[in-house]
Amino acid sequence: MAVSHRGAISFGMVHIPVGLYTATQDNDIHFNQLCKEDGSRVKYKKVCANCGKEVQASDIIKGFEYEPGKYVTMTDDDFEKAKTEKDKTIHILHFTDLHAIRPVYYDKTYHTIPEQGGDKAYELLRRAMMEEGKIAIAKTVMGTREKLLALIPTEDGILVETLFFADEVKEAPKEISHPEVSEVELTMAKTLVDAMVQEFQPQAYKDEYQARLWEIINQKIQGKEITVPQESGQVTVIDIMEALKQSLANVGSAS
């Protein structure tokens, strides 16, 4: 697996050389766009707006439009000059509790692997955070963007989560109302919650839609008629208490 980012975790005066490796992957089925008339691939070309010539990736540079039609160009060296020594490290700002971060701030997950000479300091940081029940908030520059990070200790190592900055997180489009609920309804809802409690086991969950999609694709490849499994229709219950009672009955019969 290729390293996504190399640097060092800066922990006070301690520097821990690490590499960041992506912790997730895209397993979605990807489709090409085809011309409806003859089924040929639809291709996209990068074309110069001035001369109309197709431009190769090696001939493209970055530019910032400071006035309409006027650009200042930036090279890789220019981006590197903007970085300080602190930007080149994963600089821990402070420690906090995991529950202090709202889920909406999480972006992407990386495995953090200590590099040569960093094993002991890495383990010291991991153990200290685990035993104190804390995570670290840090910053670094990855590519051409500064990233806010959360370093989360696990039994095996340290995960790095890139976080959105506050100005990147949108507020809810409308305020959510909080109507009154009766104690009876709340007690029944809590009972249903308790009845459905199970340990989270990641391997138990499969992408069932992708499996059905593969089945349809294979049927079409083989020229077969597509068959759709029939499911029992969901009954809509208007009365909340009746819905809770039926849900509890279903949970009880399934256990």
Rosetta silent file (secondary structure, phi, psi, omega in degrees, C-alpha in Angstrom):
SEQUENCE: MAVSHRGAISFGMVHIPVGLYTATQDNDIHFNQLCKEDGSRVKYKKVCANCGKEVQASDIIKGFEYEPGKYVTMTDDDFEKAKTEKDKTIHILHFTDLHAIRPVYYDKTYHTIPEQGGDKAYELLRRAMMEEGKIAIAKTVMGTREKLLALIPTEDGILVETLFFADEVKEAPKEISHPEVSEVELTMAKTLVDAMVQEFQPQAYKDEYQARLWEIINQKIQGKEITVPQESGQVTVIDIMEALKQSLANVGSAS
SCORE:     score description
SCORE:     0.000 S_00000001
   1 L     0.000  130.438 -178.151    0.000    0.000    0.000 S_00000001
   2 L   -74.950  142.841  177.906    1.430    3.388   -0.999 S_00000001
   3 L   -73.397  137.362 -179.905    1.999    5.993    1.692 S_00000001
   4 L   -88.522  -29.874 -176.933   -0.338    8.997    1.387 S_00000001
   5 E  -159.155  137.135  175.148    1.691   11.384    3.526 S_00000001
   6 E  -115.973  142.714  178.951    5.007   11.325    5.377 S_00000001
   7 E  -174.544 -155.760  177.697    5.871   13.495    8.325 S_00000001
   8 E  -142.699  135.835  173.754    6.467   13.411   12.050 S_00000001
   9 E   -76.157  123.140  179.344    4.065   13.719   14.962 S_00000001
  10 E   -97.966  113.274 -174.178    5.288   16.613   17.089 S_00000001
  11 E  -125.000   90.797 -171.112    4.476   15.882   20.744 S_00000001
  12 L    65.020 -122.798  177.147    6.075   18.579   22.917 S_00000001
  13 L   -94.734    2.826 -178.817    9.785   18.170   22.180 S_00000001
  14 E   -91.646  134.657  176.765    9.261   14.610   20.929 S_00000001
  15 E  -119.937  125.961 -176.716    9.180   13.938   17.158 S_00000001
  16 E  -116.906  106.089  179.308    7.775   10.632   15.919 S_00000001
  17 E   -65.767  127.458 -178.034    8.432    9.857   12.211 S_00000001
  18 E  -140.606  161.883  170.166    5.279    8.351   10.698 S_00000001
  19 E  -121.425  142.077  178.057    3.598    7.545    7.419 S_00000001
  20 E  -103.213  130.670 -179.307   -0.145    7.943    6.832 S_00000001
  21 E  -124.419  133.032 -178.592   -1.944    5.218    4.851 S_00000001
  22 E   -56.943  136.527 -174.773   -5.574    5.412    3.731 S_00000001
  23 L  -100.754   -6.757 -179.056   -7.749    3.255    5.971 S_00000001
  24 L  -131.078  164.288  178.200  -10.801    2.904    3.707 S_00000001
  25 L  -142.551  157.682 -179.514  -11.471    2.054    0.065 S_00000001
  26 L   -91.128  112.617  179.058  -14.200    2.586   -2.507 S_00000001
  27 L  -103.911   10.242 -178.751  -15.918   -0.709   -3.352 S_00000001
  28 L   -64.970  152.821  173.341  -18.754    0.839   -5.364 S_00000001
  29 L   -79.218  126.859 -177.509  -19.532   -0.464   -8.852 S_00000001
  30 L  -106.954  140.349 -177.510  -18.417    2.201  -11.336 S_00000001
  31 L  -116.595  148.678  172.528  -20.039    2.763  -14.716 S_00000001
  32 L   -91.245  152.477  174.749  -18.823    4.395  -17.908 S_00000001
  33 L   -88.705  131.329 -177.640  -20.930    6.921  -19.763 S_00000001
  34 E  -121.095  153.817  173.794  -21.981    5.699  -23.220 S_00000001
  35 L   -71.010  126.833 -176.985  -23.593    7.333  -26.217 S_00000001
  36 L   -62.215  -29.729 -174.381  -27.263    6.286  -26.194 S_00000001
  37 L   -74.373  -45.382 -175.843  -27.320    6.020  -29.992 S_00000001
  38 L  -127.677    2.346  176.037  -24.450    3.560  -30.631 S_00000001
  39 L    76.514   13.146  179.025  -23.119    2.572  -27.180 S_00000001
  40 L   -80.491  154.345  179.241  -19.668    4.120  -27.657 S_00000001
  41 E   -63.419  139.255  173.283  -17.691    5.560  -24.744 S_00000001
  42 L   -93.369  122.906 -177.886  -18.187    9.260  -24.057 S_00000001
  43 L  -111.140  149.498  178.668  -14.778   10.905  -23.542 S_00000001
  44 L  -114.050  132.189 -179.913  -13.869   14.197  -21.953 S_00000001
  45 L  -118.043  143.918  174.277  -10.977   16.266  -23.222 S_00000001
  46 L   -89.562  119.158 -172.850   -9.196   19.201  -21.575 S_00000001
  47 E  -122.740  137.647  176.549   -9.166   21.980  -24.166 S_00000001
  48 L   -66.568  127.282 -178.042   -7.511   25.412  -24.077 S_00000001
  49 L   -66.821  -20.552 -176.493  -10.260   28.057  -23.998 S_00000001
  50 L   -88.454  -54.363 -174.416   -8.148   30.375  -26.187 S_00000001
  51 L  -100.312  -11.944  179.217   -6.785   28.231  -29.041 S_00000001
  52 L    79.999    4.198 -178.285   -9.085   25.210  -28.772 S_00000001
  53 L   -80.582  142.917  175.815   -6.127   22.794  -28.656 S_00000001
  54 E   -68.599  135.819 -175.788   -6.311   19.686  -26.455 S_00000001
  55 L  -111.180  131.584  176.558   -3.979   20.069  -23.452 S_00000001
  56 L   -82.053  158.799 -177.811   -2.055   17.216  -21.835 S_00000001
  57 H   -57.530  -36.870 -178.424   -1.719   16.930  -18.040 S_00000001
  58 H   -67.892  -16.560 -178.370    2.005   17.787  -18.249 S_00000001
  59 H  -100.779    8.348 -178.240    1.159   21.131  -19.900 S_00000001
  60 L  -102.662  132.030  176.843   -1.305   22.257  -17.208 S_00000001
  61 L  -122.541  163.983 -179.400   -0.262   24.650  -14.420 S_00000001
  62 E   -89.185  139.970  178.121   -2.185   26.127  -11.497 S_00000001
  63 E  -141.118  144.479  177.366   -3.416   29.698  -11.656 S_00000001
  64 E  -108.253  125.010 -178.889   -5.355   32.027   -9.348 S_00000001
  65 E   -84.191  103.022 -178.584   -7.810   34.451  -10.993 S_00000001
  66 E   -91.240  -19.433  171.073   -7.298   37.758   -9.122 S_00000001
  67 E  -143.494  156.406  179.811   -9.273   39.793  -11.691 S_00000001
  68 L   -52.740  118.361  178.085  -11.619   38.605  -14.466 S_00000001
  69 L    81.887   -1.716 -179.966   -9.369   37.005  -17.090 S_00000001
  70 E  -115.806  130.372 -174.696   -6.148   37.778  -15.165 S_00000001
  71 E  -128.058  146.486  166.839   -4.210   34.984  -13.427 S_00000001
  72 E  -109.356  129.715 -175.932   -1.123   34.611  -11.296 S_00000001
  73 E   -90.352  150.893 -179.191    0.472   31.175  -11.785 S_00000001
  74 E  -126.287  134.943  176.873    1.757   28.970   -8.959 S_00000001
  75 L  -104.507  170.206  176.172    4.462   26.306   -9.116 S_00000001
  76 H   -58.604  -37.047  178.380    5.168   23.416   -6.723 S_00000001
  77 H   -62.838  -38.237  179.013    8.070   25.465   -5.318 S_00000001
  78 H   -62.199  -41.646  179.154    5.683   28.336   -4.547 S_00000001
  79 H   -66.366  -38.227  179.296    3.458   26.012   -2.519 S_00000001
  80 H   -66.550  -35.386 -179.821    6.480   24.624   -0.640 S_00000001
  81 H   -64.564  -24.137 -179.666    7.667   28.157    0.211 S_00000001
  82 L   -77.185  -13.636 -177.402    4.356   28.764    2.006 S_00000001
  83 L   -88.016  136.117  171.087    5.089   25.900    4.421 S_00000001
  84 L   -94.812  173.077  177.646    6.876   26.448    7.728 S_00000001
  85 L   -59.763  -36.520  179.445    8.717   23.679    9.589 S_00000001
  86 H   -63.713  -36.663  179.944    5.638   23.310   11.809 S_00000001
  87 H   -64.277  -27.156 -176.570    3.477   22.747    8.695 S_00000001
  88 H   -82.578   -6.978  176.797    5.684   19.815    7.703 S_00000001
  89 L  -112.462  162.097  171.203    4.975   17.999   10.973 S_00000001
  90 E   -88.713   92.516 -170.284    1.751   16.705   12.497 S_00000001
  91 E   -87.893  112.744  179.830    1.829   19.283   15.266 S_00000001
  92 E   -72.586  124.049 -179.421   -0.293   18.352   18.287 S_00000001
  93 E   -87.643  -44.810  179.236   -2.133   21.434   19.558 S_00000001
  94 E  -168.366  176.134  177.544   -3.857   19.906   22.585 S_00000001
  95 E  -113.479  152.924 -177.995   -5.657   16.836   23.922 S_00000001
  96 E  -155.339 -176.774  177.574   -9.412   16.395   24.412 S_00000001
  97 L   -91.701  145.941 -179.063  -12.198   13.825   24.788 S_00000001
  98 H   -58.867  -40.637 -177.011  -13.420   11.865   21.769 S_00000001
  99 H   -70.980   -6.623  178.734  -17.058   12.775   22.426 S_00000001
 100 H   -74.620  -14.738 -178.577  -16.151   16.473   22.220 S_00000001
 101 L   -99.863  120.592  176.051  -16.021   16.202   18.392 S_00000001
 102 L   -68.319  138.409 -178.013  -19.359   16.199   16.582 S_00000001
 103 H   -53.115  -28.283 -177.299  -19.489   13.448   13.917 S_00000001
 104 H   -62.968  -19.218 -178.218  -20.161   16.031   11.175 S_00000001
 105 H   -81.602  -16.234 -177.156  -16.529   17.200   11.468 S_00000001
 106 E   -73.929  139.419 -178.267  -15.007   13.835   10.440 S_00000001
 107 E  -120.151  -72.122 -174.301  -13.729   13.574    6.867 S_00000001
 108 E  -137.183  147.440 -175.282  -11.208   10.807    6.036 S_00000001
 109 E  -107.791  138.633  176.461   -9.410    8.098    8.023 S_00000001
 110 E  -129.489  144.129  166.325   -5.725    7.114    7.868 S_00000001
 111 E   -80.119  135.136  176.349   -3.657    4.415    9.556 S_00000001
 112 E  -104.143  119.454 -176.836   -0.602    5.977   11.201 S_00000001
 113 E  -115.274  124.613  178.544    2.470    3.741   10.953 S_00000001
 114 E   -66.721  140.447  176.712    5.709    4.588   12.809 S_00000001
 115 L   -98.170  179.518 -171.916    8.771    4.746   10.599 S_00000001
 116 L   -51.939  127.405  178.314   12.332    3.741   11.471 S_00000001
 117 L    89.966   -5.694 -175.249   13.352    5.012   14.888 S_00000001
 118 L  -106.465   -0.470 -173.086    9.842    6.058   15.906 S_00000001
 119 H   -58.050  -48.947 -174.458    8.425    2.848   17.390 S_00000001
 120 H   -68.027  -44.707  179.839    9.032    3.543   21.101 S_00000001
 121 H   -64.982  -36.947  177.266    7.872    7.177   21.039 S_00000001
 122 H   -61.060  -48.295 -179.463    4.817    6.118   18.992 S_00000001
 123 H   -65.110  -35.937  177.457    3.910    3.446   21.562 S_00000001
 124 H   -62.423  -45.331  178.675    4.451    5.897   24.406 S_00000001
 125 H   -64.913  -45.242 -179.749    2.017    8.385   22.857 S_00000001
 126 H   -59.667  -49.030 -178.338   -0.532    5.659   22.057 S_00000001
 127 H   -63.237  -43.619 -178.352   -0.424    4.195   25.583 S_00000001
 128 H   -60.758  -44.852  179.846   -0.579    7.611   27.271 S_00000001
 129 H   -67.731  -42.196 -179.373   -3.673    8.633   25.281 S_00000001
 130 H   -60.595  -48.065 -174.533   -5.366    5.234   25.746 S_00000001
 131 H   -73.566  -24.373  176.189   -4.843    5.142   29.496 S_00000001
 132 H   -91.899   -6.429 -179.812   -5.913    8.772   29.951 S_00000001
 133 L    65.988   37.638 -176.794   -8.912    8.314   27.647 S_00000001
 134 L  -122.917  158.955  170.290   -7.881   11.244   25.434 S_00000001
 135 E  -120.533  165.339 -179.507   -7.372   11.993   21.751 S_00000001
 136 E  -108.648  140.803  171.457   -5.073   14.603   20.201 S_00000001
 137 E  -103.943  127.865 -174.020   -6.054   17.568   18.035 S_00000001
 138 E  -139.338  171.477  174.860   -3.330   18.447   15.540 S_00000001
 139 E  -137.196  150.483  172.564   -2.614   20.348   12.320 S_00000001
 140 E  -158.341  172.094  173.582   -0.432   19.697    9.290 S_00000001
 141 E  -110.406  122.548  177.123   -0.219   20.572    5.605 S_00000001
 142 E  -115.465  117.297 -175.977   -1.031   17.731    3.185 S_00000001
 143 L    68.952 -117.633 -179.736   -0.388   18.612   -0.439 S_00000001
 144 L  -115.238   18.929 -178.223   -1.487   22.226   -0.798 S_00000001
 145 E  -131.900  137.785  172.891   -4.022   22.316    2.048 S_00000001
 146 E   -77.615  138.246 -176.903   -3.723   22.692    5.785 S_00000001
 147 E  -120.878  136.933  169.605   -5.596   19.918    7.593 S_00000001
 148 E   -90.311  134.640 -172.516   -7.106   19.789   11.048 S_00000001
 149 E  -128.086  152.100  167.600   -6.580   16.313   12.499 S_00000001
 150 E  -119.303  124.011  176.872   -7.752   14.080   15.322 S_00000001
 151 E   -98.526  115.532 -172.860   -5.273   11.413   16.482 S_00000001
 152 E  -115.395  117.656  179.793   -7.275    8.565   18.010 S_00000001
 153 E   -73.845  144.499  174.863   -5.530    5.747   19.911 S_00000001
 154 L  -129.831  177.901  177.810   -6.709    2.163   19.389 S_00000001
 155 L   -64.572  -26.538 -175.263   -5.626   -1.217   20.751 S_00000001
 156 L  -100.286  -28.876 -175.023   -3.457   -1.682   17.645 S_00000001
 157 L  -174.674 -146.087  178.722   -2.144    1.789   16.820 S_00000001
 158 E  -128.350  125.706  173.413   -3.180    5.387   16.185 S_00000001
 159 E   -92.912  143.090  172.560   -5.790    6.447   13.639 S_00000001
 160 E  -111.501  123.801  175.716   -5.666    9.909   12.088 S_00000001
 161 E  -108.454  122.498  171.043   -8.975   11.476   11.124 S_00000001
 162 E   -74.663  139.942 -176.931   -8.907   14.578    8.946 S_00000001
 163 E  -116.928  149.060  171.291  -11.489   17.067   10.217 S_00000001
 164 L   -75.085  146.235  170.884  -13.420   19.835    8.519 S_00000001
 165 L   -75.103  158.810 -175.023  -12.764   23.354    9.767 S_00000001
 166 H   -56.191  -37.914 -177.814  -15.735   25.095   11.398 S_00000001
 167 H   -76.123   -3.423  176.896  -16.349   27.331    8.347 S_00000001
 168 H   -96.317  -10.004 -177.160  -16.626   24.230    6.130 S_00000001
 169 L   -97.069  124.465 -179.342  -19.502   22.721    8.120 S_00000001
 170 L   -83.053  145.660  173.066  -23.000   23.794    7.100 S_00000001
 171 L   -75.885  159.169  175.581  -25.739   24.428    9.608 S_00000001
 172 L   -59.197  141.184 -175.251  -28.963   22.419    9.334 S_00000001
 173 L   -63.317  -21.098  176.476  -31.238   23.998    6.681 S_00000001
 174 L  -152.207  155.680 -179.493  -33.997   24.537    9.252 S_00000001
 175 L   -72.423  135.222 -178.822  -34.395   24.399   13.004 S_00000001
 176 L   -87.585  129.960  179.935  -35.636   21.054   14.263 S_00000001
 177 L   -78.247  155.624  179.519  -38.663   21.182   16.535 S_00000001
 178 L  -126.798   75.250 -178.005  -38.748   19.253   19.804 S_00000001
 179 L   -65.384  157.173  179.294  -42.408   18.401   20.460 S_00000001
 180 L   -67.156  140.653  172.129  -43.453   17.004   23.818 S_00000001
 181 L  -123.321  146.631 -178.097  -43.482   13.227   24.222 S_00000001
 182 L   -78.537  159.370  178.222  -45.260   11.415   27.020 S_00000001
 183 H   -62.509  -35.550  179.371  -43.435    9.366   29.656 S_00000001
 184 H   -64.187  -45.946  178.938  -45.291    6.258   28.447 S_00000001
 185 H   -62.170  -42.990 -178.746  -44.095    6.796   24.860 S_00000001
 186 H   -65.029  -41.887  178.776  -40.536    7.492   26.041 S_00000001
 187 H   -63.282  -42.857  179.234  -40.466    4.390   28.235 S_00000001
 188 H   -64.722  -40.912  179.264  -41.752    2.236   25.371 S_00000001
 189 H   -64.717  -41.540  177.722  -39.171    3.722   22.979 S_00000001
 190 H   -63.701  -38.079  178.196  -36.363    3.059   25.489 S_00000001
 191 H   -62.557  -41.426  178.235  -37.581   -0.522   25.872 S_00000001
 192 H   -64.816  -42.496  177.979  -37.399   -0.970   22.089 S_00000001
 193 H   -59.182  -49.216 -178.819  -33.891    0.523   22.027 S_00000001
 194 H   -61.383  -36.256 -178.676  -32.731   -1.808   24.822 S_00000001
 195 H   -69.950  -20.884 -177.242  -34.284   -4.809   23.072 S_00000001
 196 L  -103.469    9.078 -179.122  -32.294   -4.045   19.894 S_00000001
 197 L   -71.030  128.730  175.075  -28.894   -3.540   21.562 S_00000001
 198 L  -143.451  157.110  175.407  -26.102   -5.635   20.004 S_00000001
 199 L   -70.631  140.326  178.258  -22.341   -5.389   19.884 S_00000001
 200 L   -74.672  117.604  178.816  -21.051   -3.621   16.772 S_00000001
 201 L  -124.947   97.534 -173.988  -19.348   -6.228   14.560 S_00000001
 202 H   -50.601  -37.596 -176.917  -18.197   -4.621   11.269 S_00000001
 203 H   -68.717  -11.834 -178.441  -17.861   -7.963    9.455 S_00000001
 204 H   -82.072  -12.101 -175.089  -21.577   -8.638   10.026 S_00000001
 205 L  -107.262  127.013 -179.793  -22.683   -5.826    7.698 S_00000001
 206 L  -120.574  153.127  176.249  -22.608   -6.260    3.925 S_00000001
 207 L   -80.945   91.177 -174.777  -23.475   -3.918    1.074 S_00000001
 208 H   -70.547  -31.941  179.026  -26.614   -5.765   -0.039 S_00000001
 209 H   -64.126  -43.071  178.743  -27.500   -3.228   -2.745 S_00000001
 210 H   -61.018  -39.631  179.366  -24.113   -3.764   -4.462 S_00000001
 211 H   -62.973  -43.261  178.640  -24.680   -7.545   -4.384 S_00000001
 212 H   -66.300  -36.081  179.128  -28.095   -7.159   -6.029 S_00000001
 213 H   -65.763  -42.078  176.723  -26.608   -4.776   -8.594 S_00000001
 214 H   -60.675  -38.913 -179.735  -23.892   -7.326   -9.486 S_00000001
 215 H   -62.706  -42.641  178.565  -26.612   -9.951   -9.885 S_00000001
 216 H   -65.828  -42.573  179.292  -28.512   -7.741  -12.336 S_00000001
 217 H   -60.027  -45.654 -179.709  -25.307   -6.947  -14.279 S_00000001
 218 H   -65.107  -37.176  177.043  -24.467  -10.658  -14.584 S_00000001
 219 H   -63.374  -40.618 -179.724  -28.031  -11.482  -15.699 S_00000001
 220 H   -69.245  -38.461  177.982  -27.783   -8.823  -18.419 S_00000001
 221 H   -60.183  -40.090 -178.189  -24.342  -10.092  -19.533 S_00000001
 222 L   -84.448    0.871  177.932  -25.806  -13.593  -19.897 S_00000001
 223 L    73.148   19.431 -179.161  -28.854  -12.247  -21.731 S_00000001
 224 L   -87.041  158.985  175.317  -31.220  -13.448  -19.024 S_00000001
 225 L   -73.715  135.293 -177.762  -34.449  -11.784  -17.993 S_00000001
 226 L   -74.597  124.994  178.204  -33.928   -9.682  -14.874 S_00000001
 227 L  -107.442  134.374 -179.302  -35.749  -11.131  -11.887 S_00000001
 228 L  -112.363  121.835  179.773  -36.579   -8.940   -8.901 S_00000001
 229 L   -64.272  137.676  179.666  -37.187  -10.637   -5.533 S_00000001
 230 L   -84.193  133.639  177.841  -40.572   -9.840   -4.034 S_00000001
 231 L  -116.928  149.456  176.964  -40.580   -8.341   -0.576 S_00000001
 232 L   -68.617  134.154 -177.865  -43.452   -8.025    1.831 S_00000001
 233 L   -65.943  146.969  179.257  -44.744   -4.472    1.833 S_00000001
 234 L   -82.157  130.720 -179.937  -44.100   -2.279    4.874 S_00000001
 235 L   -87.006  127.187  178.448  -47.212   -1.437    6.832 S_00000001
 236 L   -87.503  122.280  179.086  -47.496    2.221    7.799 S_00000001
 237 L  -110.474  121.302 -176.777  -48.717    2.697   11.352 S_00000001
 238 L   -77.215  -42.674 -177.096  -49.893    6.193   12.212 S_00000001
 239 L   -73.037  121.521 -175.420  -50.301    5.707   15.974 S_00000001
 240 H   -62.310  -45.821 -178.749  -46.862    5.932   17.640 S_00000001
 241 H   -61.672  -40.354  179.086  -47.737    3.671   20.583 S_00000001
 242 H   -65.495  -38.742  178.535  -49.157    1.034   18.228 S_00000001
 243 H   -64.455  -41.001  178.738  -46.000    1.250   16.086 S_00000001
 244 H   -64.752  -42.221  179.904  -43.798    0.797   19.171 S_00000001
 245 H   -62.985  -44.439  179.587  -45.841   -2.197   20.347 S_00000001
 246 H   -65.125  -37.865  179.311  -45.632   -3.865   16.917 S_00000001
 247 H   -64.279  -44.151  177.617  -41.883   -3.163   16.742 S_00000001
 248 H   -61.962  -40.903  178.911  -41.323   -4.770   20.158 S_00000001
 249 H   -62.706  -41.001  179.314  -43.410   -7.778   19.100 S_00000001
 250 H   -66.394  -39.994  178.183  -41.304   -8.152   15.920 S_00000001
 251 H   -63.946  -41.880 -179.611  -38.046   -7.909   17.880 S_00000001
 252 H   -64.214  -39.077 -178.376  -39.303  -10.516   20.350 S_00000001
 253 H   -74.257  -24.332 -178.791  -40.299  -12.957   17.604 S_00000001
 254 H   -83.189  -20.703 -176.320  -36.966  -12.507   15.808 S_00000001
 255 L   -86.104    0.000    0.000  -34.856  -13.248   18.911 S_00000001
